[in-house]
PDB file of C-alpha atoms and ligand atoms in Angstrom:
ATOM      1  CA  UNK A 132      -8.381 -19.830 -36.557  1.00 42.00           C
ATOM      2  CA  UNK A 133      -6.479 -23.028 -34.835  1.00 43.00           C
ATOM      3  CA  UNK A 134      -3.396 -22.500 -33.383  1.00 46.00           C
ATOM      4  CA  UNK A 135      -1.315 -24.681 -32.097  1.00 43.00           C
ATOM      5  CA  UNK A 136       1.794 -23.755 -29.701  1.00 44.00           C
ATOM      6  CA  UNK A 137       3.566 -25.942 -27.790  1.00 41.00           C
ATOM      7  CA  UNK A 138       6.268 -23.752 -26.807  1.00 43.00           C
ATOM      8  CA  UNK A 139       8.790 -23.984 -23.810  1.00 45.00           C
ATOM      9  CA  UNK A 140       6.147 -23.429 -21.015  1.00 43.00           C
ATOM     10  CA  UNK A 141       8.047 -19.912 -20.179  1.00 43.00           C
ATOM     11  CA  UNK A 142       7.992 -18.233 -17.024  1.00 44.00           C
ATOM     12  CA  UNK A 143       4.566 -17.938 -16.637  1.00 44.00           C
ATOM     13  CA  UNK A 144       3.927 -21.243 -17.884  1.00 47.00           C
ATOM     14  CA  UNK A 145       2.727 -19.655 -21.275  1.00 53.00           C
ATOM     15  CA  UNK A 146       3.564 -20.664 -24.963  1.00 80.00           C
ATOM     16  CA  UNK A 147       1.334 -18.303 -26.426  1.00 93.00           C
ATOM     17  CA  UNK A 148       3.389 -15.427 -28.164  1.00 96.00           C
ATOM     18  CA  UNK A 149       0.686 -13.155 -26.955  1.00 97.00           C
ATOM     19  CA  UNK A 150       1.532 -13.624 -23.358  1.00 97.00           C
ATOM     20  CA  UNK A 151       4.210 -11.604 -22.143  1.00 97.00           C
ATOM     21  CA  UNK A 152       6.888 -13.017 -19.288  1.00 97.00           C
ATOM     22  CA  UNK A 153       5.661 -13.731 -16.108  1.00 97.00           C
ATOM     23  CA  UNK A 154       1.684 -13.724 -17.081  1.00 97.00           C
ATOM     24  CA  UNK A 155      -1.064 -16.445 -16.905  1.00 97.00           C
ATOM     25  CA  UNK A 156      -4.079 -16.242 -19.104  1.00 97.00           C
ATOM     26  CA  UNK A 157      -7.569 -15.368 -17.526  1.00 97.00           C
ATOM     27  CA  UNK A 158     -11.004 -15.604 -19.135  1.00 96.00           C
ATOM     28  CA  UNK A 159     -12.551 -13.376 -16.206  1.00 95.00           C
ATOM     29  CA  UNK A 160     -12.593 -10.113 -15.556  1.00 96.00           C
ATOM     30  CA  UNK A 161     -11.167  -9.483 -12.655  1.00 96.00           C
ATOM     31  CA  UNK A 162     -11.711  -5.998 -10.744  1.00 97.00           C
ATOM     32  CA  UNK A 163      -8.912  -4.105  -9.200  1.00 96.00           C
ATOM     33  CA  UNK A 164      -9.432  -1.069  -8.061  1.00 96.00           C
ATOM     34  CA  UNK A 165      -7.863   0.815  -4.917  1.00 96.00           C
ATOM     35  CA  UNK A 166     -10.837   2.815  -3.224  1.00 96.00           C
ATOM     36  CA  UNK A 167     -14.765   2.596  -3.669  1.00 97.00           C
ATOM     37  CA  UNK A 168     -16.159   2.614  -7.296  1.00 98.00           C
ATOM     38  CA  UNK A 169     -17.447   6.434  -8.025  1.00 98.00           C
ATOM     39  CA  UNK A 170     -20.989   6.400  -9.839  1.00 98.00           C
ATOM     40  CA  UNK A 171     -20.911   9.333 -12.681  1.00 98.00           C
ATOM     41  CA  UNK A 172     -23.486  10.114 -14.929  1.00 98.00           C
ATOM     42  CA  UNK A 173     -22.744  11.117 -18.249  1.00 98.00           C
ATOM     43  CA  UNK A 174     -24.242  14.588 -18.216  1.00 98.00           C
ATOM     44  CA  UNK A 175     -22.019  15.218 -15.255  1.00 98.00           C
ATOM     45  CA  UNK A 176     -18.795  13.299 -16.325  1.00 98.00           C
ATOM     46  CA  UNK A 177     -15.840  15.863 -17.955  1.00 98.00           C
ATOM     47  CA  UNK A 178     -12.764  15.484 -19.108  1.00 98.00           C
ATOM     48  CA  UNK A 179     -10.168  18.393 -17.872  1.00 98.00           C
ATOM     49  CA  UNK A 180      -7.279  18.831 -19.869  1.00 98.00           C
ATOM     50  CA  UNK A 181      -4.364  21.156 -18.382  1.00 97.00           C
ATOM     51  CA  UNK A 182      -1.650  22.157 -20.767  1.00 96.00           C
ATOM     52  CA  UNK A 183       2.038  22.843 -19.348  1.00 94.00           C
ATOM     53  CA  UNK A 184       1.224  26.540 -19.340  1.00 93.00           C
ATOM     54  CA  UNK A 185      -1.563  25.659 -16.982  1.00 92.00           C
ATOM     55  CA  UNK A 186      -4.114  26.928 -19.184  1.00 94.00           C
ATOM     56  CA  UNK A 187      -7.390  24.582 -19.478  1.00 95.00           C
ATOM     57  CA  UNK A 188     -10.167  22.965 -21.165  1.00 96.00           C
ATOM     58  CA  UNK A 189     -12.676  20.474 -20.942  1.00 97.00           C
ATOM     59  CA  UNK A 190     -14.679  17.882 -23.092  1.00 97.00           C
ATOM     60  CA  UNK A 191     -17.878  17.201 -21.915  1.00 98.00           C
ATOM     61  CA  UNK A 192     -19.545  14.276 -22.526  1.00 98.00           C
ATOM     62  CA  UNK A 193     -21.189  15.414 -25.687  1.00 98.00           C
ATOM     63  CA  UNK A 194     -18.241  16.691 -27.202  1.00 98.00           C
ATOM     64  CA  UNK A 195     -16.447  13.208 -26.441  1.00 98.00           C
ATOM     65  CA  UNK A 196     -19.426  11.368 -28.377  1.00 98.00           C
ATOM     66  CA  UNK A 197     -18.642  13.976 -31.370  1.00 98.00           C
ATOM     67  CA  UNK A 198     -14.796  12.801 -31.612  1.00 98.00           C
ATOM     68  CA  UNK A 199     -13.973  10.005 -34.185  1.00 98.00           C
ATOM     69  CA  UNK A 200     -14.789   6.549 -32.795  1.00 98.00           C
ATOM     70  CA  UNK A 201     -13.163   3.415 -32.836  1.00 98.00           C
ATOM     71  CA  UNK A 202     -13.488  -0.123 -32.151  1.00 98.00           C
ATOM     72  CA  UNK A 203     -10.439  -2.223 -31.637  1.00 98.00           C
ATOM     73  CA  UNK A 204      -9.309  -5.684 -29.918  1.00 98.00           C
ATOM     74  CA  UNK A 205      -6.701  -5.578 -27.501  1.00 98.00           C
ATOM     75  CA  UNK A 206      -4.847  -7.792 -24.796  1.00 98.00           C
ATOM     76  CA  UNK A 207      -4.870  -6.414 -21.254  1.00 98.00           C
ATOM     77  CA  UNK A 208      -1.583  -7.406 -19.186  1.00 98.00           C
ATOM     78  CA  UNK A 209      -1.965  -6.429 -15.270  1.00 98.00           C
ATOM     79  CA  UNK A 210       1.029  -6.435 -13.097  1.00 97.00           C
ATOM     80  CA  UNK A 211      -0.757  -9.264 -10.773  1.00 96.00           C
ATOM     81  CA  UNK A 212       0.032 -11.234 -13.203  1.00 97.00           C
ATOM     82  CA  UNK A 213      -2.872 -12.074 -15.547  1.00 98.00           C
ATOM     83  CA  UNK A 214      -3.650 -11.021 -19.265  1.00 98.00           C
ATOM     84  CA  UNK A 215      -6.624 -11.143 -20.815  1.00 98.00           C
ATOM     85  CA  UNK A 216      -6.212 -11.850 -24.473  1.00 98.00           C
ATOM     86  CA  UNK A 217      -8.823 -10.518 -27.573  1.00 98.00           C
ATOM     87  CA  UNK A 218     -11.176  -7.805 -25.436  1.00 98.00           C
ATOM     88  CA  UNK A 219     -12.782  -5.647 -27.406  1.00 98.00           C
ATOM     89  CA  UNK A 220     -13.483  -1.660 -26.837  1.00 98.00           C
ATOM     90  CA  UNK A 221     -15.009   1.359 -28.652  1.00 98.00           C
ATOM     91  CA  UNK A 222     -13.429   4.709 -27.680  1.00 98.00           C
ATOM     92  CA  UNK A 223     -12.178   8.359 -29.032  1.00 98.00           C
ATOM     93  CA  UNK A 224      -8.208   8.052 -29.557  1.00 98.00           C
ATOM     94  CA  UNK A 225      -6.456  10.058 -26.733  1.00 98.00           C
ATOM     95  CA  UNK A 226      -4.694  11.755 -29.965  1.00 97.00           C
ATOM     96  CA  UNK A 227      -7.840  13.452 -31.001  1.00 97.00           C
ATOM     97  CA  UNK A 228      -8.722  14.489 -27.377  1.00 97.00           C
ATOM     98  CA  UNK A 229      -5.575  16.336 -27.689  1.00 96.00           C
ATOM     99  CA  UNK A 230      -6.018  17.767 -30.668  1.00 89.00           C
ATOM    100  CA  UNK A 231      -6.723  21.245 -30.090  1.00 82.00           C
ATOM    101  CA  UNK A 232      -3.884  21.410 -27.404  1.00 88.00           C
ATOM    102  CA  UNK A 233      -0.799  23.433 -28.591  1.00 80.00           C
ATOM    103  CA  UNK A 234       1.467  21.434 -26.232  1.00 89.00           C
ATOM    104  CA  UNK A 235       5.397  20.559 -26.366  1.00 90.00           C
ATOM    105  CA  UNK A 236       4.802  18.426 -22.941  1.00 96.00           C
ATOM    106  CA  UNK A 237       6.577  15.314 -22.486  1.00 97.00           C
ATOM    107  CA  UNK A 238       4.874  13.696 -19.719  1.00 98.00           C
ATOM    108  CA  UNK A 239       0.658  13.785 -18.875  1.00 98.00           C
ATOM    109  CA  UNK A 240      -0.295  12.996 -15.355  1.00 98.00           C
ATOM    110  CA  UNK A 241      -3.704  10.964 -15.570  1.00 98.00           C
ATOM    111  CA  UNK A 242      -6.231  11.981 -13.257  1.00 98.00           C
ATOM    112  CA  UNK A 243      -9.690  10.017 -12.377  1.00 98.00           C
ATOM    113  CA  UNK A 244     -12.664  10.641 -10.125  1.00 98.00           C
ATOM    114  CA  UNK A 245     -11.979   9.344  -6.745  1.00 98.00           C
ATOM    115  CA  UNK A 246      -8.404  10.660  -6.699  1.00 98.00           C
ATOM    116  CA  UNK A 247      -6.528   8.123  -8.520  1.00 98.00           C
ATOM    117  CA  UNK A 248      -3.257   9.240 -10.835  1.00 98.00           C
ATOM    118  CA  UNK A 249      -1.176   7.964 -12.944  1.00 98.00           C
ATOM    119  CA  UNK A 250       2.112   9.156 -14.875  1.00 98.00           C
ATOM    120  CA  UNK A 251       3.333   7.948 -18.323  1.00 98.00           C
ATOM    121  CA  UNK A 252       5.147   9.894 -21.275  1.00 98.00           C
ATOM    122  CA  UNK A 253       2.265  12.078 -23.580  1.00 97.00           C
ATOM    123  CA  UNK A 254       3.532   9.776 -26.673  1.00 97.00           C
ATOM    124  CA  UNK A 255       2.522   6.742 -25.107  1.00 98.00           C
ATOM    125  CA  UNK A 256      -1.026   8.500 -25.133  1.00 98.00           C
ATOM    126  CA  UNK A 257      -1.042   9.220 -29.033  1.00 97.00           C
ATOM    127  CA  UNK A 258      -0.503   7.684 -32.610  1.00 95.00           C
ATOM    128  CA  UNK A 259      -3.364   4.775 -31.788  1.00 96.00           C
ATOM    129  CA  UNK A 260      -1.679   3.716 -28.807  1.00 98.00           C
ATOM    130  CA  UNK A 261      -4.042   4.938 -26.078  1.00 98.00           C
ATOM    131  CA  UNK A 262      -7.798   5.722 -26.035  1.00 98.00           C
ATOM    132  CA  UNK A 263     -10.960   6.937 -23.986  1.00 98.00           C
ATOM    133  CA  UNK A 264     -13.200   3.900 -24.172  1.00 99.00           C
ATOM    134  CA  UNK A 265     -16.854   3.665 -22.713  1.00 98.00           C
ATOM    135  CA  UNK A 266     -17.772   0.376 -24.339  1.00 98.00           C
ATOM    136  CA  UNK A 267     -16.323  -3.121 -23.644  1.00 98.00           C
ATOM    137  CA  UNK A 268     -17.599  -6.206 -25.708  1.00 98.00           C
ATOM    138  CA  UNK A 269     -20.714  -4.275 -27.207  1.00 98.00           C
ATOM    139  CA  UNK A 270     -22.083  -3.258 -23.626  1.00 98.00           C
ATOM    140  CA  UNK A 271     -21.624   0.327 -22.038  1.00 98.00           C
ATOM    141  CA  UNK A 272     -18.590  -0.030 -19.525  1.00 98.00           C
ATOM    142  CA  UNK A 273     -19.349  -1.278 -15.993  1.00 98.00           C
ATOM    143  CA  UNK A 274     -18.484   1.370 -13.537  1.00 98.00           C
ATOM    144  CA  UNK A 275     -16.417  -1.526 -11.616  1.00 98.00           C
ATOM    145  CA  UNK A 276     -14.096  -1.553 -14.643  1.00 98.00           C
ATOM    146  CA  UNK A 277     -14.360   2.480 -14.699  1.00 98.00           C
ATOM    147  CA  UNK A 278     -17.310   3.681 -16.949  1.00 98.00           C
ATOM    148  CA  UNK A 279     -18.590   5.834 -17.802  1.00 98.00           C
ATOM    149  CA  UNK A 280     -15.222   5.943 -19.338  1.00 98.00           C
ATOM    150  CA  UNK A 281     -11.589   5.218 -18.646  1.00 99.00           C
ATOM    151  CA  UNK A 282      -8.464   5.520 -20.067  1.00 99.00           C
ATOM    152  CA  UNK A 283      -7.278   2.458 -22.003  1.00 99.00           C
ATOM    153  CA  UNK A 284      -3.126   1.843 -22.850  1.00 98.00           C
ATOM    154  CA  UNK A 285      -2.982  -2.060 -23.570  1.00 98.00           C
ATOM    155  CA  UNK A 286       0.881  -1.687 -24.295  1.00 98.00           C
ATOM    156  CA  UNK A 287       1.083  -0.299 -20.665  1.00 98.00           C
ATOM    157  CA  UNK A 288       0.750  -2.837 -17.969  1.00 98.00           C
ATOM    158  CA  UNK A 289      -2.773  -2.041 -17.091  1.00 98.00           C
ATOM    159  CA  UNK A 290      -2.259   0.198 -13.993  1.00 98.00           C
ATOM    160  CA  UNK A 291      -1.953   3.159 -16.353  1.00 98.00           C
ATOM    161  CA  UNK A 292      -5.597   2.131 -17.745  1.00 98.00           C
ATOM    162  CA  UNK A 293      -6.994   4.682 -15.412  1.00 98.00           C
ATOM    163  CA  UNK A 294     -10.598   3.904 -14.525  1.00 98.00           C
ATOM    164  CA  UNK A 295     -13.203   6.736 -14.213  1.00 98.00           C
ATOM    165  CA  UNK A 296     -11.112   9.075 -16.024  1.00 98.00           C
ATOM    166  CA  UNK A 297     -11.565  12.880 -15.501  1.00 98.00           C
ATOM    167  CA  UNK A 298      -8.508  14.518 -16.454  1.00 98.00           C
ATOM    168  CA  UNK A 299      -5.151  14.814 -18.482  1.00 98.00           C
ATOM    169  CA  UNK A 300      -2.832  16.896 -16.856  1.00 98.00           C
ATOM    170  CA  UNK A 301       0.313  17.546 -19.675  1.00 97.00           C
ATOM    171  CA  UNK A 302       4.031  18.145 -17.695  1.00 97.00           C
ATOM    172  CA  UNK A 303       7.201  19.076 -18.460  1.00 96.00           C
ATOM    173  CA  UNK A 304       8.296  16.521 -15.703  1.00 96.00           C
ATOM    174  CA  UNK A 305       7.279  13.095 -14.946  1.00 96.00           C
ATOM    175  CA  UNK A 306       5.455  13.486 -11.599  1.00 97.00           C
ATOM    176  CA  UNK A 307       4.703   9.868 -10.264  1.00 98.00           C
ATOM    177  CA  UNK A 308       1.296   8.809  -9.450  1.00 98.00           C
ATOM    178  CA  UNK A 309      -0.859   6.535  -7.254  1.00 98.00           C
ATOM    179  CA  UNK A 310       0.818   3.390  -7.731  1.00 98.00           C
ATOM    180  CA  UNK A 311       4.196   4.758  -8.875  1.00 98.00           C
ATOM    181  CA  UNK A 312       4.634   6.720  -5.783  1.00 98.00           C
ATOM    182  CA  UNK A 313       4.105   2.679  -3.666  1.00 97.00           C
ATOM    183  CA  UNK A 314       6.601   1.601  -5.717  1.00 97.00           C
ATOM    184  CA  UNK A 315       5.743   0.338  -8.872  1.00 98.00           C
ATOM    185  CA  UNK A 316       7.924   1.280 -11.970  1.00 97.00           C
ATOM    186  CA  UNK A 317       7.498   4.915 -13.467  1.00 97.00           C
ATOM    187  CA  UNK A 318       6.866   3.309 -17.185  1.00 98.00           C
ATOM    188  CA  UNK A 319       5.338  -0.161 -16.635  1.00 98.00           C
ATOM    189  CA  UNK A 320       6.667  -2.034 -20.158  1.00 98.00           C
ATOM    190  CA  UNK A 321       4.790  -5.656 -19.632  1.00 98.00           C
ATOM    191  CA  UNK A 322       6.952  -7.012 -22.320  1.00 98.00           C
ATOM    192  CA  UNK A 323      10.185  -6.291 -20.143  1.00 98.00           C
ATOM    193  CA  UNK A 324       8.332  -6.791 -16.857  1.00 98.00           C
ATOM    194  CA  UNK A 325       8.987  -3.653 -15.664  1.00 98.00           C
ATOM    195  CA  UNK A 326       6.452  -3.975 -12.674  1.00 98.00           C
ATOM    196  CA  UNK A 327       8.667  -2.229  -9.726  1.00 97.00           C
ATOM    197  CA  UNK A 328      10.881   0.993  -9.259  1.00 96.00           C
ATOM    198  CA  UNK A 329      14.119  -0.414 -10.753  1.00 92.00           C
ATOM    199  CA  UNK A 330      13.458  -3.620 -13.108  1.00 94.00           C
TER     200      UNK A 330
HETATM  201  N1  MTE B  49      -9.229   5.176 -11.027  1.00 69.73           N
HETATM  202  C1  MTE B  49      -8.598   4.014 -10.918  1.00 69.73           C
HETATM  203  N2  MTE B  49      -8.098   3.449 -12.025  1.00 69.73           N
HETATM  204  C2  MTE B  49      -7.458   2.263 -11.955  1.00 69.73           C
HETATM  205  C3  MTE B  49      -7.273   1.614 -10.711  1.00 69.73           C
HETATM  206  C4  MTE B  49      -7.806   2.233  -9.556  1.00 69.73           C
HETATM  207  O1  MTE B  49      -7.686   1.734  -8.439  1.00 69.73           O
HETATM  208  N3  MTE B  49      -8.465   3.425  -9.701  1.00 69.73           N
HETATM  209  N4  MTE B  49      -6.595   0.430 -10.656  1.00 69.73           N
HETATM  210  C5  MTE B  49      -5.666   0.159 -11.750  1.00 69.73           C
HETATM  211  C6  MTE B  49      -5.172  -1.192 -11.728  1.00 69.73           C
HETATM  212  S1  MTE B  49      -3.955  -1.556 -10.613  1.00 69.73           S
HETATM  213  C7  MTE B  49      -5.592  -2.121 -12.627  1.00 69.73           C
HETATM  214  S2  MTE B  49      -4.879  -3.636 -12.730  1.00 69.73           S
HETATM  215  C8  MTE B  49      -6.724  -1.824 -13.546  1.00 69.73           C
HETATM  216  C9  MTE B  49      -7.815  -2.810 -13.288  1.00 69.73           C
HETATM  217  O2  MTE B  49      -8.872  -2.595 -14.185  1.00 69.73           O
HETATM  218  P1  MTE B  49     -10.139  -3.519 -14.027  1.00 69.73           P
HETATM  219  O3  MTE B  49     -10.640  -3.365 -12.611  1.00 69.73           O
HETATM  220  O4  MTE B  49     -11.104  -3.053 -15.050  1.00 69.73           O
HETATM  221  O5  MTE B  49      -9.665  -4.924 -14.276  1.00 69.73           O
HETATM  222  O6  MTE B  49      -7.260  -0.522 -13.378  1.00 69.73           O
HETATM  223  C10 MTE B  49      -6.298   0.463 -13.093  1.00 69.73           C
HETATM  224  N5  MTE B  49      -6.962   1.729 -13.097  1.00 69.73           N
HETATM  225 MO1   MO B  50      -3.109  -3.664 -11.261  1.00 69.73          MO
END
């Protein structure tokens, strides 16, 4: 496929429709991550789900492996400013790590090994728009970039992504994490560059 866009330049000095306002295109992978990089194996990695009557369950490796897999191609958009257009990932859907929850929450709080959180409403998480992924490009995920597995939500600016993913906590309130509690913006829409508390 050839295409050719010439565009107005844009904020970001983009003219590719697949950029969103204020973002440059990258062909790295760059790493950001806010404390050291935990090492889990998979026999020891779980995945703690806590409904909003506090009750709990959790998916063990194994039982991830058995969910329905996919393999999709997504852009990433972080809030530093560069996408990364076409990656490709295999992962469960968040939906059918949900499944067997019984849950009228609103909001999930994210959690990851290492301490990391973040916030973002549960139907963000479902319908295809959100997914555990452990492979990137055909290789097993690096544990810089959060394997053994992390949370992936390309619509989300990619803060919400999180790395080394070991829980879903489902709220009735929005309880800000990491990175929303410095400041940045409780939903995190790249498309309406909603990067801080208030734009
Ligand atoms: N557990 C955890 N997840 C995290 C982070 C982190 O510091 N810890 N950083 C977030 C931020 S700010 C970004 S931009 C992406 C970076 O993912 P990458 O390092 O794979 O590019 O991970 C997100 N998920
Ligand atoms: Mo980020």
């Amino acid at each position: 496929m050839s295409v050719i866009s010439r565009g107005f330049g844009g904020r970001g000095g983009a003219s590719d429709p697949r950029v969103p306002p204020g973002q440059y295109v990258t062909h790295d992978f760059p790493v950001l991550s806010a404390g050291p990089t935990p090492y889990v194996d998979t026999d020891e990695w779980s995945l703690d789900l806590t409904d909003v009557d506090d009750s709990r369950s959790a998916l063990s490796w194994t039982q991830l492996m058995a969910k329905p897999i996919e393999e999709f191609t997504v852009d990433l958009h972080c809030v530093t400013t560069w996408t990364k257009l076409g990656t490709t990932w295999r992962g469960v859907p968040v939906s059918a790590v949900l499944d067997d929850l019984d849950s009228e929450a609103e909001f999930a709080l994210v959690h990851s090994y290492g301490g990391y959180t973040t916030n973002l409403p549960v139907e963000d998480l479902l319908d295809g728009k959100a997914w555990i992924v452990f492979e990137f490009e055909g290789e097993p995920l690096e544990p810089v970039h959060g394997g053994p597995a992390r949370l992936l939500v390309p619509h989300l600016y990619l803060w919400k992504s999180a790395k080394w993913v070991n829980g879903i906590e489902l709220r009735h309130d929005d309880e800000p994490g990491f990175w929303e509690t410095l400041g940045y913006h409780e939903y995190g829409d790249p498309w309406l560059e909603q990067r801080y508390a208030g734009d």
